[in-house]
Tab-separated table of C-alpha atoms in Angstrom:
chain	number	residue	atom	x	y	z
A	170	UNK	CA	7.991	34.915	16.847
A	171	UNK	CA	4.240	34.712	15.525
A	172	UNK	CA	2.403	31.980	17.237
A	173	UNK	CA	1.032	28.615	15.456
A	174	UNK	CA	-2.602	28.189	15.424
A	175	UNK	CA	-3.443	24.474	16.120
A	176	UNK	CA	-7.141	23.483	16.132
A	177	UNK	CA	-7.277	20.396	18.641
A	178	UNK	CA	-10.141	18.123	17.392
A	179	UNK	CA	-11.575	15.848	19.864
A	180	UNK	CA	-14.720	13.508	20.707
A	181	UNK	CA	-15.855	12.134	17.368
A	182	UNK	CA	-18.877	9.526	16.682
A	183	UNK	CA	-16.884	6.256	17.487
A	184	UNK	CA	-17.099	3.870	20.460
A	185	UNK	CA	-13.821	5.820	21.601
A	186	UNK	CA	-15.378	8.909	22.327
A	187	UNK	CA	-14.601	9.003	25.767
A	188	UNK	CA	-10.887	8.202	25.541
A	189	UNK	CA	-10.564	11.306	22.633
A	190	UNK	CA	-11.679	13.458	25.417
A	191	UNK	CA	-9.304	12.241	28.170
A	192	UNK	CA	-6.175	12.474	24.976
A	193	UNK	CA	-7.263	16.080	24.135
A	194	UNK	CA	-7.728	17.486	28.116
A	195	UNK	CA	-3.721	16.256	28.520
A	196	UNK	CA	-2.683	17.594	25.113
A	197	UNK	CA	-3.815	20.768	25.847
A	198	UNK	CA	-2.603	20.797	28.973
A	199	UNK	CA	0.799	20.273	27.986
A	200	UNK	CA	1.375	22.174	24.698
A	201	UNK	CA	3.757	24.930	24.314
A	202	UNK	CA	1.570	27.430	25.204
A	203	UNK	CA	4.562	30.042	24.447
A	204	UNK	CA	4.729	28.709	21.231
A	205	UNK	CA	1.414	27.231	20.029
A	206	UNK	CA	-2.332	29.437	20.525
A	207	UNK	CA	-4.802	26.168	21.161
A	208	UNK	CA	-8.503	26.506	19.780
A	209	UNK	CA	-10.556	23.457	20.932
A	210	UNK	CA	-12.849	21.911	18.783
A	211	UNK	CA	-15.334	19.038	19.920
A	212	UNK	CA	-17.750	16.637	17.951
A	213	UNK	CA	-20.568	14.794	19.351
A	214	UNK	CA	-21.613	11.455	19.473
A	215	UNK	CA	-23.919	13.068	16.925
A	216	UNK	CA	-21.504	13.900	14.310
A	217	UNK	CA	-21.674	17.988	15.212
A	218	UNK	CA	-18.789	20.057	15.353
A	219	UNK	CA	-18.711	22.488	18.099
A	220	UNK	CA	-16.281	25.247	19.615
A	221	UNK	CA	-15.269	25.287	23.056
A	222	UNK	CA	-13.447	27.575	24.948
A	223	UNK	CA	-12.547	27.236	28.896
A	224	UNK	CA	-11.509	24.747	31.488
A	225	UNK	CA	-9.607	22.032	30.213
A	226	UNK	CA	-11.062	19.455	32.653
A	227	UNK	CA	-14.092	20.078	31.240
A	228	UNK	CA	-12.765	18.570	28.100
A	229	UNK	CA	-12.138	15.068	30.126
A	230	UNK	CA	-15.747	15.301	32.182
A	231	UNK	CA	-17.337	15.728	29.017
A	232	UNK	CA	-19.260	18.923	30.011
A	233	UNK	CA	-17.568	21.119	27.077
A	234	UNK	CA	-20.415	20.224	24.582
A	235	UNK	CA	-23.065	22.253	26.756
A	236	UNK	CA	-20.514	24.963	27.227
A	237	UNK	CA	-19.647	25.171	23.493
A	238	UNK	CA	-20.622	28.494	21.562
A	239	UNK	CA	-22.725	27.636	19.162
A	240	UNK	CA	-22.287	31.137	17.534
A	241	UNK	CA	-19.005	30.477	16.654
A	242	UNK	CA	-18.570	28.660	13.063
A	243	UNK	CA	-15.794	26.288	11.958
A	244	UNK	CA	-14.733	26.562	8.357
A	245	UNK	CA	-12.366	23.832	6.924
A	246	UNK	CA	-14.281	23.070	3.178
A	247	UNK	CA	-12.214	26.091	0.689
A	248	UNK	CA	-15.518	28.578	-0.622
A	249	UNK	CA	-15.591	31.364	-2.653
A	250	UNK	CA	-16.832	33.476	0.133
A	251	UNK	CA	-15.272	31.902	3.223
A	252	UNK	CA	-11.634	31.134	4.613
A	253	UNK	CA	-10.880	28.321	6.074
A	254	UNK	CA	-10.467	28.727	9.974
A	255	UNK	CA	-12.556	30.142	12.455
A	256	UNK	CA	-14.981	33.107	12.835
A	257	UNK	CA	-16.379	34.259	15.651
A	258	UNK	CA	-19.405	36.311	16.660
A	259	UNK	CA	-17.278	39.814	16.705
A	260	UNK	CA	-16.080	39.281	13.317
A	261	UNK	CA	-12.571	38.033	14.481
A	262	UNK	CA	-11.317	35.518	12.196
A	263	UNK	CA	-8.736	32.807	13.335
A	264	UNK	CA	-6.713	31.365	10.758
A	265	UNK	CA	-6.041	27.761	11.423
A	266	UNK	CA	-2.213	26.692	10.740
A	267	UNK	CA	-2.676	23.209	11.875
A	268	UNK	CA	-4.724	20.352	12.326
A	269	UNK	CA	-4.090	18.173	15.634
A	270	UNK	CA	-6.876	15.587	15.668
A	271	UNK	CA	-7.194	13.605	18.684
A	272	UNK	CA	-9.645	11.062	17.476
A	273	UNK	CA	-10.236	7.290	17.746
A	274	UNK	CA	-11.798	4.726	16.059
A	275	UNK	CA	-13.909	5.061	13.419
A	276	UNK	CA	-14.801	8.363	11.554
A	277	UNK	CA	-11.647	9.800	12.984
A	278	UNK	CA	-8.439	7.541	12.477
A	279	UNK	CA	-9.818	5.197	9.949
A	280	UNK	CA	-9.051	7.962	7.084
A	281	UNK	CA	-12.477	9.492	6.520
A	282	UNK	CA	-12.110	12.828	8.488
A	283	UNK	CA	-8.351	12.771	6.851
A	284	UNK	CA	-9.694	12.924	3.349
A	285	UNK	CA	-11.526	16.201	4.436
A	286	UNK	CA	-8.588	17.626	5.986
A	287	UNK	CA	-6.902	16.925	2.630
A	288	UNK	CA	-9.769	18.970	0.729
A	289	UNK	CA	-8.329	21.510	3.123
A	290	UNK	CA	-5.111	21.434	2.390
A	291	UNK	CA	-4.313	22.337	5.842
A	292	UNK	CA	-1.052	20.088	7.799
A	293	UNK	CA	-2.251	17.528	10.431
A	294	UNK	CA	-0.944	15.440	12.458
A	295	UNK	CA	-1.198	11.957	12.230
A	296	UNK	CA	-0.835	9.551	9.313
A	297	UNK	CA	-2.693	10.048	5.534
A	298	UNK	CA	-6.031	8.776	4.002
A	299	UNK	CA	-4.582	5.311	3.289
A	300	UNK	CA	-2.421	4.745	6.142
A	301	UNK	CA	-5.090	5.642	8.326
A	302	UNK	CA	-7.470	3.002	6.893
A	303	UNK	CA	-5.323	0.585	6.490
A	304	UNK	CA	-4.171	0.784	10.170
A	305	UNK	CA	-7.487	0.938	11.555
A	306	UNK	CA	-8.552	-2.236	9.310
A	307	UNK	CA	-6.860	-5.115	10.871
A	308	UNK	CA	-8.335	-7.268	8.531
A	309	UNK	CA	-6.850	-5.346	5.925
A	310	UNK	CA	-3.799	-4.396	7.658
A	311	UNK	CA	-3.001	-8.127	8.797
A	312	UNK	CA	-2.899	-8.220	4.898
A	313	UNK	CA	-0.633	-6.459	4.607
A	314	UNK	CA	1.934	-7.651	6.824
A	315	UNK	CA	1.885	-10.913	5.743
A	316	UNK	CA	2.750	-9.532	2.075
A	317	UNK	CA	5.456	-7.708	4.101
A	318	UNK	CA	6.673	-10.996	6.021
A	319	UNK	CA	5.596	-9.657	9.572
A	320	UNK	CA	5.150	-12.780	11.586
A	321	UNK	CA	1.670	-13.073	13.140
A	322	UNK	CA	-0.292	-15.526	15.133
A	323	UNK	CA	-2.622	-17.796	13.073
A	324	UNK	CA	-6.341	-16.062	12.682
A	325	UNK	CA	-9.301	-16.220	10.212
A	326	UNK	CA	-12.353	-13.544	9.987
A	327	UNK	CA	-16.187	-13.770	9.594
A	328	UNK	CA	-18.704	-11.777	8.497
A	329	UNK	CA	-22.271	-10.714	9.770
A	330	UNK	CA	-23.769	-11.512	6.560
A	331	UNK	CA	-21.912	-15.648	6.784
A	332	UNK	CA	-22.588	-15.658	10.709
A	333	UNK	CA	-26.628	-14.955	10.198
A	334	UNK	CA	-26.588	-17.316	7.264
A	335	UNK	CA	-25.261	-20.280	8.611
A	336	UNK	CA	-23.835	-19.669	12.430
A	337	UNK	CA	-22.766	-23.334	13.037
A	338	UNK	CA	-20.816	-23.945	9.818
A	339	UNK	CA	-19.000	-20.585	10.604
A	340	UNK	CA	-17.942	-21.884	13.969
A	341	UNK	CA	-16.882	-25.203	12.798
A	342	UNK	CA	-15.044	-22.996	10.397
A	343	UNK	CA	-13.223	-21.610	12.763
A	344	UNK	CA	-12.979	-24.528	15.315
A	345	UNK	CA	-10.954	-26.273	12.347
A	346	UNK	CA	-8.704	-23.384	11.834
A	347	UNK	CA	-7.064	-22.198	15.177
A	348	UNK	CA	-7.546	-23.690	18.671
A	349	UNK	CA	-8.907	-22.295	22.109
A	350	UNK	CA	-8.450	-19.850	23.412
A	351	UNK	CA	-9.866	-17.730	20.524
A	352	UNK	CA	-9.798	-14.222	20.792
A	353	UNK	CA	-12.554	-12.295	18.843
A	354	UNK	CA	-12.381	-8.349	17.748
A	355	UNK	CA	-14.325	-6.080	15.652
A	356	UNK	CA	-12.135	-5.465	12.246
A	357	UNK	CA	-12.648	-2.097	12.623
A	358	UNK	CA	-12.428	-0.331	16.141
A	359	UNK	CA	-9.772	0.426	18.708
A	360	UNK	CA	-8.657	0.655	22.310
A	361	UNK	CA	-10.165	-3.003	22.888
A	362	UNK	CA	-13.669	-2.097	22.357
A	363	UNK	CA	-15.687	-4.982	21.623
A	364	UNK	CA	-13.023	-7.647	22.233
A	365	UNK	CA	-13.276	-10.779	24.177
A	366	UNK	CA	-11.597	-14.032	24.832
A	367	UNK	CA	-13.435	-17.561	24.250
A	368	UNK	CA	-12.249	-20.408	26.035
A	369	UNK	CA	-15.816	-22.598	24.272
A	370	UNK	CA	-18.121	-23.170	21.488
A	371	UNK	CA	-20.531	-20.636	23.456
A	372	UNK	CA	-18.450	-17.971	24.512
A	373	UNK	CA	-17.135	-18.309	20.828
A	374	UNK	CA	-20.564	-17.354	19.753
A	375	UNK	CA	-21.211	-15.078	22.559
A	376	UNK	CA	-18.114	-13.263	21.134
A	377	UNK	CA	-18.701	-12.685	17.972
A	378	UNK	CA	-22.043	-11.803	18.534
A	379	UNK	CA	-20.115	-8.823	20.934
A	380	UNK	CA	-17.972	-7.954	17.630
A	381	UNK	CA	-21.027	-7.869	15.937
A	382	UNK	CA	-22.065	-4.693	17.108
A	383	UNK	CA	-19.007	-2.810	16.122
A	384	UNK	CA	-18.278	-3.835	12.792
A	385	UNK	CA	-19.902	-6.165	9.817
A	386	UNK	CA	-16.647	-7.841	10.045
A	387	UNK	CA	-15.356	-9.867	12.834
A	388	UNK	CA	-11.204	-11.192	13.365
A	389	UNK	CA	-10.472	-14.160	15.142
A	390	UNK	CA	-7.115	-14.609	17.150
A	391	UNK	CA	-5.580	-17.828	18.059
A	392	UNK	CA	-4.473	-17.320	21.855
A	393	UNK	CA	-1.000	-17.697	23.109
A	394	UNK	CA	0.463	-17.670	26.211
A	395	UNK	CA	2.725	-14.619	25.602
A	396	UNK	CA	3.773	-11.158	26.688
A	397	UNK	CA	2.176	-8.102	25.357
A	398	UNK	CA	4.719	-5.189	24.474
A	399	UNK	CA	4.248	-2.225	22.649
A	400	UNK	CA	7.074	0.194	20.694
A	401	UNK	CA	6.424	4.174	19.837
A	402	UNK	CA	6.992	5.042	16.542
A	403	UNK	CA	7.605	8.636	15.320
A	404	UNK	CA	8.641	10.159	11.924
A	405	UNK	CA	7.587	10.876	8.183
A	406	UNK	CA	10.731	9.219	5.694
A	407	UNK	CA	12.932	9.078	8.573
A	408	UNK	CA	11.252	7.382	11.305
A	409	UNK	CA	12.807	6.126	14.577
A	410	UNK	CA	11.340	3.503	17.207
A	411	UNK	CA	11.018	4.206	21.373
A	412	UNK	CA	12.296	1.696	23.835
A	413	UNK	CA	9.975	-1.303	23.977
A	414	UNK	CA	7.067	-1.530	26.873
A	415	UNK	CA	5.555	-4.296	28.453
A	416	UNK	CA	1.837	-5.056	30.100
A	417	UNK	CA	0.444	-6.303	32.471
A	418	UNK	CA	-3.023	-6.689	32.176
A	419	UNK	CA	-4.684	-5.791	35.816
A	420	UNK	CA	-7.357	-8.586	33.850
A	421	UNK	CA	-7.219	-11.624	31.793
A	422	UNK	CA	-6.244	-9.745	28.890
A	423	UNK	CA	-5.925	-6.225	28.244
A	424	UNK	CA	-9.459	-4.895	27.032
A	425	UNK	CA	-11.065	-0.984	27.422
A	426	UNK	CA	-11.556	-1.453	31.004
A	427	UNK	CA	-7.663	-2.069	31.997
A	428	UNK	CA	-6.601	0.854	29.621
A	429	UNK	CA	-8.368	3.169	30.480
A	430	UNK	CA	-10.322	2.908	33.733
A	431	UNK	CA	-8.195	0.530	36.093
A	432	UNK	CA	-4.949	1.725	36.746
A	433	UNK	CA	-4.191	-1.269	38.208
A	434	UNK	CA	-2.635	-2.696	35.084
A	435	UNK	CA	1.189	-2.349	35.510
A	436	UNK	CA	3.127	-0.698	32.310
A	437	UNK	CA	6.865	-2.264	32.393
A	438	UNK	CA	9.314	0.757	30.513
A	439	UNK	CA	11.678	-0.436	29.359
A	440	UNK	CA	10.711	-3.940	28.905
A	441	UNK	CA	12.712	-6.253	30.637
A	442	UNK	CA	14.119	-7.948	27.189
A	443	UNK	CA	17.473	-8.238	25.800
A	444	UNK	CA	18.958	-5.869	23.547
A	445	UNK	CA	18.719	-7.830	21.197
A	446	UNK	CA	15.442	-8.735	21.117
A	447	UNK	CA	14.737	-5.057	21.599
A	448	UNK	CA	16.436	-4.144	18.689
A	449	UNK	CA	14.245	-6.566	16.601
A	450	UNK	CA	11.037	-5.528	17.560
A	451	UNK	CA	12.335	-1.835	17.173
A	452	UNK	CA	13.227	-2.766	13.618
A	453	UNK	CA	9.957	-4.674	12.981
A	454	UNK	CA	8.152	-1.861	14.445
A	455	UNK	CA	9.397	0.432	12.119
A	456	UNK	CA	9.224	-1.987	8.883
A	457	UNK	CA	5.057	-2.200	10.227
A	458	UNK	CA	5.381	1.332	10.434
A	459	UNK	CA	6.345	1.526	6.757
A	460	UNK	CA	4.446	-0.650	5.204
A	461	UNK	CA	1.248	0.989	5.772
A	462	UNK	CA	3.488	4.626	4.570
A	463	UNK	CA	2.122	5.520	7.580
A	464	UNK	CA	3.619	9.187	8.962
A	465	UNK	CA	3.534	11.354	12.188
A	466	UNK	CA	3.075	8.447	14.476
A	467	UNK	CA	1.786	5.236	15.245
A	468	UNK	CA	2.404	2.580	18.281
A	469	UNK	CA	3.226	-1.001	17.161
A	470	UNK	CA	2.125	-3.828	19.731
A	471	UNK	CA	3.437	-7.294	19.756
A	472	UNK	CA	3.243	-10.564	21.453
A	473	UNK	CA	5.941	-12.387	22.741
A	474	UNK	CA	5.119	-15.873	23.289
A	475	UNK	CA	6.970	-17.548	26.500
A	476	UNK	CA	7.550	-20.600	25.369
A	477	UNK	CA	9.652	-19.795	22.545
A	478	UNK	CA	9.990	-16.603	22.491
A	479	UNK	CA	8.913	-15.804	19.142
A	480	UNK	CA	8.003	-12.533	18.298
A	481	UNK	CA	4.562	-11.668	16.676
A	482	UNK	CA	3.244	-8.490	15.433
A	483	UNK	CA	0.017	-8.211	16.944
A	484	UNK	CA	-1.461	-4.752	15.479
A	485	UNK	CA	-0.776	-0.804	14.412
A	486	UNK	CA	-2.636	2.085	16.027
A	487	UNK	CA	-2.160	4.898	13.917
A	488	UNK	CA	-3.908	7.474	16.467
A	489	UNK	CA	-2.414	5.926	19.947
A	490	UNK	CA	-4.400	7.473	23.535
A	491	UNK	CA	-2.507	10.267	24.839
A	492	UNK	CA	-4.082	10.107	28.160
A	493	UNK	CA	-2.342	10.176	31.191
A	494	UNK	CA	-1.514	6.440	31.700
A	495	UNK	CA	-0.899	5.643	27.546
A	496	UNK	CA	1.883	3.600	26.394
A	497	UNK	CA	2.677	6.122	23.281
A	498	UNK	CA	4.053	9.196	25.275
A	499	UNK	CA	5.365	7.274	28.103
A	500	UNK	CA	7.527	4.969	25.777
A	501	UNK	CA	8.873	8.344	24.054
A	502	UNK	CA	9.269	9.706	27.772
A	503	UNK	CA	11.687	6.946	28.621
A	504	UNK	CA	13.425	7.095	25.221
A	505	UNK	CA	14.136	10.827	26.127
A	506	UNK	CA	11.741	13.210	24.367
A	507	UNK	CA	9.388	14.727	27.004
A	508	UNK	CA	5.253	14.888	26.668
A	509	UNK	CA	5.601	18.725	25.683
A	510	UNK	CA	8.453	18.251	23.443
A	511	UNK	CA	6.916	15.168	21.440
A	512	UNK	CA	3.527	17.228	20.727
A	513	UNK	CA	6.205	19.717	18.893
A	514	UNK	CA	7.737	17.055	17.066
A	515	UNK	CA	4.197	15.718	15.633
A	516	UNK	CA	3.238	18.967	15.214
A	517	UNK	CA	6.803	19.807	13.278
A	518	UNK	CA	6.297	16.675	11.353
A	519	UNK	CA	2.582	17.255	10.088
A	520	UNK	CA	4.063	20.977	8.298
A	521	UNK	CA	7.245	19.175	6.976
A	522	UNK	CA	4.980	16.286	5.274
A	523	UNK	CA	2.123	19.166	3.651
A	524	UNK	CA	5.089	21.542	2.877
A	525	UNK	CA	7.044	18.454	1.049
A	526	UNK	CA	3.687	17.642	-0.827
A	527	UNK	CA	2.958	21.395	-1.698
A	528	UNK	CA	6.260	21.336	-3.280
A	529	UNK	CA	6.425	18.522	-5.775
């Protein structure tokens, strides 16, 4: 059987840039190669698009952009003189079959490199232009599951231009609106960059300042004491929901640091819940899932708060790490569908969702 040609995309111009790296190193590593031919494709911080070829772990270290080949050009816009895929320097062209982008954050799961990969009319994985947006918008996306009667814990959002205008009506704003612990967060980023947790008026302003940085828009969180668990979700019409996973945070909360460079944070799989509180958050995973019309795959995190136990959807991420020590894989590992075997299935799923469009 001919082999599928998946281009893995990787790095990308977001605060995440790192973490795409360490996702892409274990993809490849554990795709079919029997099955699947790999070509690696990197972009800077800079925005460039380069092709590498060699050691994986190169990939992670973040040497692969001074080992790309530079000669080598990628081709994804439909010319009249050029087909998509790639070329290289001895005139061998390498049709691509599929799309696999490994990208976080901005420029890369918010639904602008999707939109190109639609011009292409080539299956990837992952969910659509809107989906994509809406999921990495929580503004947006908080939205949208209150229209869809997801439970959530009480917020309320700034912007930079309202902050610089008048900073202390803003926080009396918000003072007035939830209580302390507040937790501030960019409206638009991922993996807990730019988060923090105010306990005061001047870590308030501290943290939004923080936010700032990332995005014009800034979310604040009412804290709870609760439990932080996160469900796996994977499908296109039918979509099905992973055994439910719990954290705990190796710090006060879990930001970029205890993701992705202490392993000292402990992941509980399954968490240690009834089954019939699993089997609600499943079902509210999925129902989040849907109504975003997300596809491919997306993890769904929740709080649960102690006291009451009361379930709140917390956020989507519709591009989930795949690094070694992230929830999305492991979840699907303890629900039964290995590492290797769930890359197949998104890949599967991206050429049933383009063939399905194609057809109508």
């Amino acid at each position: 059987m001919k082999k599928i040609n998946v281009a893995l995309i990787f790095g990308g111009k977001s605060g995440e840039h790192e973490v795409s790296l360490a996702s892409a190193s274990s993809i490849y590593q554990f795709i079919d190669k029997q099955k699947y031919n790999v070509f690696t494709i990197g972009i800077t911080k800079e925005g460039n698009w380069l092709y590498y070829e060699g050691d994986v772990e190169n990939i992670k270290n973040g040497d692969w952009e001074k080992l790309s080949n530079r000669n080598v050009n990628i081709n994804l816009i439909p010319t009249a003189n050029k087909n998509i895929g790639i070329e290289f320097e001895d005139n061998r062209f390498e049709k691509i079959d599929v799309l696999f982008p490994v990208l976080h954050g901005p420029f890369g799961e918010d639904g602008s490199i999707q939109g190109l990969f639609e011009i292409s009319n080539i299956p990837y994985v992952g969910c659509g232009v809107l989906s994509s947006s809406v999921g990495m918008d929580k503004l947006i996306c908080k939205k949208v599951f209150e229209q869809e009667g997801l439970p959530q814990v009480k917020y309320t959002y700034t912007t930079k231009w309202d902050f610089n205008k008048n900073k202390d009506k803003v926080l009396d704003e918000i003072e007035q609106k939830i209580s302390y612990p507040i937790f501030i967060k960019p409206a638009n980023l991922g993996s807990s960059v730019g988060i923090s947790k105010a306990k005061n008026r001047e870590e308030l302003e501290n943290g939004i300042n923080e936010a700032l940085k990332y995005d014009k828009r800034v979310i604040l969180e009412e804290g709870i004491n609760a439990r932080e668990v996160e469900v796996s979700v994977l499908g296109n019409e039918e979509v099905c929901a992973s055994v439910a996973g719990e954290i705990i945070p190796s710090k006060e909360f879990y930001d970029y640091e205890a993701k992705y460079l202490n392993e000292s944070s402990k992941l509980i799989i399954p968490a240690k819940i009834d089954d019939e509180m699993m089997n609600k958050i499943k079902n509210m995973a999925i129902k989040a899932f849907k109504s975003i019309d997300a596809s491919g795959l997306s993890r769904v995190d929740f709080f649960i708060e102690k006291d009451t136990n009361k379930i709140y959807v917390n956020e989507i991420n519709t591009m989930p790490g795949f690094t070694n020590i992230s929830m999305y894989p492991k979840l699907w590992e303890a629900t039964g569908i290995s590492y290797t075997h769930l890359i197949d299935k998104l890949i599967n799923l991206a050429i049933k969702r383009h063939n399905d469009k194609c057809s109508k």
